[in-house]
Amino acid sequence: MRTKGRKFLPLLLLSFIMTAACMPTVALAKSNEDVTAEITAEVSKDKTSAEVTVHLQNTGNEPVSKVRIQGVLPEGLSLEEGDTLTKEEETLAPGSETALQYTVKAAKTQDNGGSQDSGDREESNQNGGDKNPSPNPDQNDNGGNPSKGGDKTATPSSEDADAVDTGDSANPVIFIVVCVAAAGVILIVCIRKKKGKGLLSLLLVAALVGPYVIGVLPVKAADSRQGGLQVAADVALGDKSYTLTADISYSLPETVAPSGAVLTRAQWIDELLVAVNAPETEVVYDNETLPFTDIDSHAKKNQILLAYANQLLPEMGTEFRPDAPADREFAAYTAVKALGFQPVKDIACADAAAITYKQEVETAVAMELFQLTDEAFRPAEELTQAEADAALSKVREIANVETPEENTGEVVYDEDAIIIPEDAEYTMDGTTITFTSGGDMITEGSIFILPDQTPYKAVTVQKTDGAVVVETAEPDIQETLDEITASGTATADMSGFIPAEGVTFTEAAPAMAKAARVNVVDVEGSLAAPGKVNFKIHKKIGKGELYGNVAINLPKIKYKADVDLGWGGFNIKDVYLKFPLTIEATGGYEVKKDGGSYVPDDYIPNGGLLELGKLPIAGIPGVTIYAQIGIKYEISGKIEVVCNIDGETGVQVLNNRLRKVDSLEADVDFKALAGSAKIGPSLSGLLEVCKRWDLIDFGVSAGPEASGELLIRNTELMCIDANVFLYGELSALDEGVIGDWLDIGYTWEFWKKENSPLKANWHFENFSRVDHCTYEEETGKIVGRVADAADRNTSIAGATISAYQGDSTTAAGSTQAGQDGGFEMSLPAGEYKIKVEAAGYQSFECDVTVEKDKENYTEVLLMIDEQYEGVTGSARGRITNAVTGEGIPGATLTLRRGWNKTSGDVVATVETNEYGDYRVEMASGNYTATIERDGYVTVTKNIVVFPMDLGMQSAAMNPNGEDLEAADLRVVLTWGETPSDLDSHLLGPTADGSDYFHIYYGNKRHNEDSVRIADLDVDDITSYGPETTSLYQKNESGTYSFYVHDYSNGGNSDSTAMSQSGAIVEVYLDGQLYKAYPVPTGKTGVNWHVFDYDAATNTITDVNQFTEDITYQPNANARMAAIPVPMDETK
């Protein structure tokens, strides 16, 4: 930081400016604003010739015609044979260029150094090389050269000078008077030394405006539309110097009419969206909700809808007319809207009455997107490609400003401000500051700056006992600062995050933080990566609870403050605050009753802002940025939602004009809905200067909004048809001083129901989204639980489970995991691919089968933390013989990504060793292992490859060799590490049907007449399994039941250990794998009734329920009470 002192050099310079300003001036037509010209000469090595190039480019916004470049040959030079001094172009479009090239040679000289010989003179004259080629007959006789100083820059030609009536009436007396007045003011400033900068500004205004006021420079513009330039350059050939010149003339159209290609409305919108880097988002509208009736089959349909969704289009009824020519007003309006400007005043021009959107056009002209011609805008003229290119170039310049990576610039204090030295000694008590050293310069009314860069204003100053006691007040920014020139890219250091009240925040690594979480506070947060923070939310609101996970990535903050606070007020040249960000949010709102979720009869709306915290981010000294994070909600009933937002947002004031910065993309989905909801993340930004003043501020919130009526069918199916769309709101200048200066604060609804990029009608059943109403259809349920792979006891609330059929990219159904990680989703019977997603975790896919009228359980869906994406991990286990329990050497495991995948790309293969053990190392993730070995039935096993050891992930194979005794029914039980002992129980009738048998650890074999009926082939009591039960001789009319009992927790009927064990029961009929049953999740109990087997029909009936006891019903079709089965609980 620095103060700006008063110097004499600016005053001296000002005197020269005034001198030049008061001299007689020649008026020109707009010739040198339309084209740029340059002349260059490349001299040969022997210095006898030079290759001359006159380069001309149209740098204006209009085409020029009848272009003529006329080279002038100085006396003493000749033109190369075959070359010409003239180049003509019928038309030169904006941005186009042309050139005249010729070679000149030094003329032959006589021995006495005389003039050029007659032959060369004749050749020179034939090629226009006379002594005075200038079209001005009054020009002095110097070979037609206006300058001999070697200047290569373009200067007005004499033709144009003579063509303009300047009306010059400069009076040297006036010049003398003004100079004397300036000298007097300078003297006063030197003596008084007060507010020199303000007086300097006044002098500068006087110097520039005064001549016009007093009539020194009355200028008459040329009536014609002719333009011209003259360029010159020095060249040395032989022992002489020559000045090469060229005259350039051209014509401008009297009125600007379309020239060249004319853009259609759709083409302009397409090119405009590219210029502002609009996200290539697919806009989703149902056909009946399309805003225009004539775009459905158009190639630019999505671009038009994107422009509509972002409110770039003016009012135009039901037809867009995509192939009609775009006019200048349409282009100006849409360009201003695309850049996010908030217009503030009407255009003042000759044809303002013909302009509908006067404020937008005024902004377009002020920001130099479009130009006025003869004080007219010409709103209805068709937009040419040349005009479009010029406008889009300026659009890109505004939209694509590069922010420096480093923090640069400074805060400049007013020249009268007192800088307290670093070694000053002082104490503070409220508004009173007592200096024991370093405060002697402070006087009443002065502004002083403490070493911590905080400014104060001295209200009273008392000096007692060597101390200076100052009573202070907050100063005004304009009396404290002279200018601010700060910009850069600030890094968001999340270690400085300040949690809001009720938010518990840890700096633990993600995996540790998850393991340590308990649901005892409103919100818990943890650091994830640089610039990233995760939140887990449990907030009581009304009768229900707002819950979910929010991950916010805010790695960099872009800022700039270029503000002049000098004499005459403020000038906001360029101030902006931009947040590039990514937000991933999953969660919802529900009311709990009797342990379950329900929708209350009265939907009580709840709304507000749940603050999560704020983050201070340091810029240059004296500049601090604050980012405020929260969740905005308006909800009633029950909802579950996923919301992912990516892009950049913020606000800018450019040349005192406000514009929003918005390139956000949103991907949202309601997984459950019964009522209405508007919910999404909220982010606010603030740029603070000197710990005193909020310079610029903004706030943004975006997310999904939906509402619908609940209908309960007589089948207890709850249906709701909902209107779903995105909302997006950005407010700016509500708090900062810029808002006060400009007297403006604004809120944009950049997404709403009418223009949302997502607008659809979705159907929900039993709170879950489905692609169509399944009422009276054959449906089933997918039921499961989502947990952390590092600890399957850690549930992942808010995880999203979406079901897809075939290659469809539209979900057939979708839901979210509840607080216990559990979920269920109703779907029509069929094969599905489910995708499992959650904030902070790697997503994966799992194939499932939905059977009608059944609860189809999945394994516990284990998710891996996203920090391990791409990190090498491992998995190990043992493949055993289901009958003997011995390891199977030489078994091949073929691995594919995802779970339950039996086809698709193979990512790895591995074989078991001599003990039947396998180990695989590869990228962390979820995989399916297809296990094969001659003599065994092929099986699959879902495994997790993880950087840390997850224990044994084992499987059992059923032998099918001819030398083995075949079983009518074989059941194989496997599970995880805990509980250590799960037991198989098979109950069935004896051969004559008079009694039943019970195969378990207490009775491992049942024989009748020396014939083996059934047995427990393997009993495992040390985790994993397998436990294998086989039925060799069935009673053809009997019914058999299979149970699993949790021996480890047998005395605790409230235990959830078996439900979380990852147990799987595989059933083999006639030697072939019939079905696998994952244990139901989210259950309590120690007895799991898996299935019943009807020998007469050779069919399996799913039961899949936890029961209080193990019972046996001799005949499923008989009206007989189930028989309680006694067990010996000792081993």
Tab-separated table of N, CA and C in Angstrom, residues 720-784:
chain	number	residue	atom	x	y	z
A	720	ILE	N	-47.928	-40.070	-7.179
A	720	ILE	CA	-47.918	-38.619	-7.276
A	720	ILE	C	-47.333	-38.229	-8.631
A	721	ASP	N	-48.037	-37.334	-9.323
A	721	ASP	CA	-47.535	-36.750	-10.561
A	721	ASP	C	-47.066	-35.338	-10.239
A	722	ALA	N	-45.797	-35.073	-10.522
A	722	ALA	CA	-45.192	-33.809	-10.094
A	722	ALA	C	-44.643	-33.028	-11.275
A	723	ASN	N	-44.784	-31.710	-11.200
A	723	ASN	CA	-44.102	-30.808	-12.126
A	723	ASN	C	-42.733	-30.494	-11.550
A	724	VAL	N	-41.699	-30.798	-12.313
A	724	VAL	CA	-40.325	-30.667	-11.833
A	724	VAL	C	-39.578	-29.676	-12.720
A	725	PHE	N	-38.826	-28.768	-12.116
A	725	PHE	CA	-38.014	-27.812	-12.866
A	725	PHE	C	-36.874	-27.335	-11.974
A	726	LEU	N	-35.980	-26.527	-12.549
A	726	LEU	CA	-34.861	-25.963	-11.804
A	726	LEU	C	-35.176	-24.535	-11.393
A	727	TYR	N	-34.688	-24.151	-10.221
A	727	TYR	CA	-34.718	-22.749	-9.857
A	727	TYR	C	-33.274	-22.267	-9.720
A	728	GLY	N	-33.058	-20.995	-10.021
A	728	GLY	CA	-31.746	-20.392	-9.854
A	728	GLY	C	-31.905	-18.911	-9.566
A	729	GLU	N	-31.283	-18.440	-8.506
A	729	GLU	CA	-31.415	-17.046	-8.087
A	729	GLU	C	-30.037	-16.479	-7.780
A	730	LEU	N	-29.773	-15.283	-8.252
A	730	LEU	CA	-28.512	-14.597	-7.966
A	730	LEU	C	-28.820	-13.153	-7.621
A	731	SER	N	-28.382	-12.739	-6.447
A	731	SER	CA	-28.574	-11.355	-6.021
A	731	SER	C	-27.211	-10.679	-5.931
A	732	ALA	N	-27.193	-9.362	-6.121
A	732	ALA	CA	-25.922	-8.637	-6.125
A	732	ALA	C	-26.113	-7.235	-5.569
A	733	LEU	N	-25.033	-6.723	-4.961
A	733	LEU	CA	-24.955	-5.338	-4.476
A	733	LEU	C	-26.009	-5.027	-3.426
A	734	ASP	N	-26.331	-6.016	-2.601
A	734	ASP	CA	-27.283	-5.776	-1.516
A	734	ASP	C	-26.610	-5.117	-0.314
A	735	GLU	N	-25.295	-5.353	-0.145
A	735	GLU	CA	-24.608	-4.885	1.055
A	735	GLU	C	-23.427	-3.971	0.764
A	736	GLY	N	-22.769	-4.123	-0.369
A	736	GLY	CA	-21.523	-3.420	-0.630
A	736	GLY	C	-21.698	-1.952	-0.937
A	737	VAL	N	-20.567	-1.217	-0.833
A	737	VAL	CA	-20.609	0.224	-1.069
A	737	VAL	C	-20.859	0.540	-2.540
A	738	ILE	N	-20.487	-0.358	-3.440
A	738	ILE	CA	-20.752	-0.113	-4.856
A	738	ILE	C	-22.255	-0.016	-5.100
A	739	GLY	N	-23.008	-0.868	-4.414
A	739	GLY	CA	-24.461	-0.786	-4.538
A	739	GLY	C	-24.993	0.557	-4.095
A	740	ASP	N	-24.374	1.112	-3.041
A	740	ASP	CA	-24.790	2.450	-2.578
A	740	ASP	C	-24.396	3.512	-3.593
A	741	TRP	N	-23.185	3.395	-4.129
A	741	TRP	CA	-22.723	4.406	-5.091
A	741	TRP	C	-23.611	4.432	-6.334
A	742	LEU	N	-23.873	3.247	-6.860
A	742	LEU	CA	-24.659	3.172	-8.090
A	742	LEU	C	-26.158	3.213	-7.822
A	743	ASP	N	-26.521	3.149	-6.521
A	743	ASP	CA	-27.929	3.125	-6.135
A	743	ASP	C	-28.651	1.995	-6.861
A	744	ILE	N	-28.050	0.803	-6.772
A	744	ILE	CA	-28.654	-0.340	-7.452
A	744	ILE	C	-28.348	-1.610	-6.670
A	745	GLY	N	-29.318	-2.444	-6.576
A	745	GLY	CA	-29.171	-3.796	-6.066
A	745	GLY	C	-30.127	-4.642	-6.883
A	746	TYR	N	-29.743	-5.834	-7.228
A	746	TYR	CA	-30.580	-6.560	-8.180
A	746	TYR	C	-30.582	-8.044	-7.863
A	747	THR	N	-31.697	-8.684	-8.185
A	747	THR	CA	-31.822	-10.134	-8.056
A	747	THR	C	-32.282	-10.705	-9.385
A	748	TRP	N	-31.506	-11.648	-9.888
A	748	TRP	CA	-31.870	-12.335	-11.117
A	748	TRP	C	-32.466	-13.698	-10.771
A	749	GLU	N	-33.622	-14.004	-11.314
A	749	GLU	CA	-34.111	-15.381	-11.309
A	749	GLU	C	-33.682	-15.984	-12.645
A	750	PHE	N	-32.460	-16.517	-12.675
A	750	PHE	CA	-31.958	-16.966	-13.972
A	750	PHE	C	-32.552	-18.308	-14.387
A	751	TRP	N	-33.113	-19.067	-13.436
A	751	TRP	CA	-33.913	-20.241	-13.780
A	751	TRP	C	-35.216	-20.165	-12.997
A	752	LYS	N	-36.326	-20.398	-13.662
A	752	LYS	CA	-37.610	-20.503	-12.990
A	752	LYS	C	-38.496	-21.423	-13.814
A	753	LYS	N	-39.710	-21.611	-13.350
A	753	LYS	CA	-40.574	-22.625	-13.977
A	753	LYS	C	-40.760	-22.364	-15.463
A	754	GLU	N	-40.877	-21.088	-15.844
A	754	GLU	CA	-41.176	-20.788	-17.245
A	754	GLU	C	-40.003	-21.055	-18.168
A	755	ASN	N	-38.767	-20.949	-17.678
A	755	ASN	CA	-37.611	-21.042	-18.575
A	755	ASN	C	-36.554	-22.031	-18.106
A	756	SER	N	-36.908	-22.921	-17.194
A	756	SER	CA	-35.941	-23.866	-16.655
A	756	SER	C	-35.366	-24.760	-17.754
A	757	PRO	N	-34.027	-25.049	-17.703
A	757	PRO	CA	-33.463	-25.997	-18.673
A	757	PRO	C	-33.948	-27.422	-18.447
A	758	LEU	N	-34.509	-27.683	-17.271
A	758	LEU	CA	-35.171	-28.962	-17.016
A	758	LEU	C	-36.629	-28.657	-16.695
A	759	LYS	N	-37.518	-29.210	-17.491
A	759	LYS	CA	-38.950	-29.022	-17.242
A	759	LYS	C	-39.647	-30.316	-17.636
A	760	ALA	N	-40.173	-31.025	-16.648
A	760	ALA	CA	-40.738	-32.339	-16.955
A	760	ALA	C	-41.826	-32.678	-15.943
A	761	ASN	N	-42.636	-33.653	-16.294
A	761	ASN	CA	-43.616	-34.233	-15.375
A	761	ASN	C	-43.131	-35.619	-14.993
A	762	TRP	N	-42.842	-35.814	-13.704
A	762	TRP	CA	-42.317	-37.093	-13.223
A	762	TRP	C	-43.373	-37.783	-12.363
A	763	HIS	N	-43.333	-39.110	-12.407
A	763	HIS	CA	-44.272	-39.916	-11.637
A	763	HIS	C	-43.539	-40.616	-10.498
A	764	PHE	N	-44.138	-40.545	-9.307
A	764	PHE	CA	-43.554	-41.172	-8.126
A	764	PHE	C	-44.547	-42.177	-7.560
A	765	GLU	N	-44.027	-43.315	-7.116
A	765	GLU	CA	-44.840	-44.343	-6.470
A	765	GLU	C	-44.165	-44.771	-5.186
A	766	ASN	N	-44.954	-44.711	-4.091
A	766	ASN	CA	-44.414	-45.010	-2.766
A	766	ASN	C	-43.131	-44.222	-2.530
A	767	PHE	N	-43.173	-42.954	-2.892
A	767	PHE	CA	-42.094	-41.976	-2.723
A	767	PHE	C	-40.981	-42.116	-3.754
A	768	SER	N	-40.920	-43.211	-4.542
A	768	SER	CA	-39.816	-43.431	-5.468
A	768	SER	C	-40.213	-43.032	-6.878
A	769	ARG	N	-39.269	-42.447	-7.613
A	769	ARG	CA	-39.539	-42.032	-8.989
A	769	ARG	C	-39.509	-43.232	-9.918
A	770	VAL	N	-40.509	-43.338	-10.794
A	770	VAL	CA	-40.567	-44.394	-11.812
A	770	VAL	C	-40.855	-43.739	-13.159
A	771	ASP	N	-40.540	-44.468	-14.248
A	771	ASP	CA	-40.701	-43.848	-15.565
A	771	ASP	C	-42.148	-43.833	-16.033
A	772	HIS	N	-43.014	-44.631	-15.407
A	772	HIS	CA	-44.436	-44.583	-15.738
A	772	HIS	C	-45.227	-45.209	-14.592
A	773	CYS	N	-46.513	-44.966	-14.585
A	773	CYS	CA	-47.363	-45.483	-13.511
A	773	CYS	C	-47.485	-46.998	-13.642
A	774	THR	N	-47.208	-47.683	-12.546
A	774	THR	CA	-47.258	-49.152	-12.561
A	774	THR	C	-48.522	-49.686	-11.883
A	775	TYR	N	-49.467	-48.792	-11.611
A	775	TYR	CA	-50.701	-49.246	-10.970
A	775	TYR	C	-51.345	-50.333	-11.833
A	776	GLU	N	-51.706	-51.436	-11.216
A	776	GLU	CA	-52.296	-52.610	-11.845
A	776	GLU	C	-51.304	-53.374	-12.717
A	777	GLU	N	-50.010	-53.003	-12.701
A	777	GLU	CA	-48.992	-53.793	-13.386
A	777	GLU	C	-48.391	-54.801	-12.412
A	778	GLU	N	-47.680	-55.792	-12.952
A	778	GLU	CA	-46.970	-56.771	-12.134
A	778	GLU	C	-45.642	-56.163	-11.709
A	779	THR	N	-45.500	-55.890	-10.432
A	779	THR	CA	-44.304	-55.225	-9.930
A	779	THR	C	-43.676	-56.016	-8.804
A	780	GLY	N	-42.440	-55.689	-8.551
A	780	GLY	CA	-41.719	-56.221	-7.407
A	780	GLY	C	-40.891	-55.118	-6.797
A	781	LYS	N	-40.117	-55.466	-5.795
A	781	LYS	CA	-39.305	-54.471	-5.109
A	781	LYS	C	-37.850	-54.897	-5.102
A	782	ILE	N	-36.965	-53.887	-5.252
A	782	ILE	CA	-35.560	-54.075	-4.934
A	782	ILE	C	-35.359	-53.530	-3.525
A	783	VAL	N	-34.762	-54.341	-2.665
A	783	VAL	CA	-34.548	-53.944	-1.278
A	783	VAL	C	-33.081	-54.160	-0.956
A	784	GLY	N	-32.464	-53.201	-0.270
A	784	GLY	CA	-31.057	-53.364	0.080
A	784	GLY	C	-30.583	-52.308	1.038
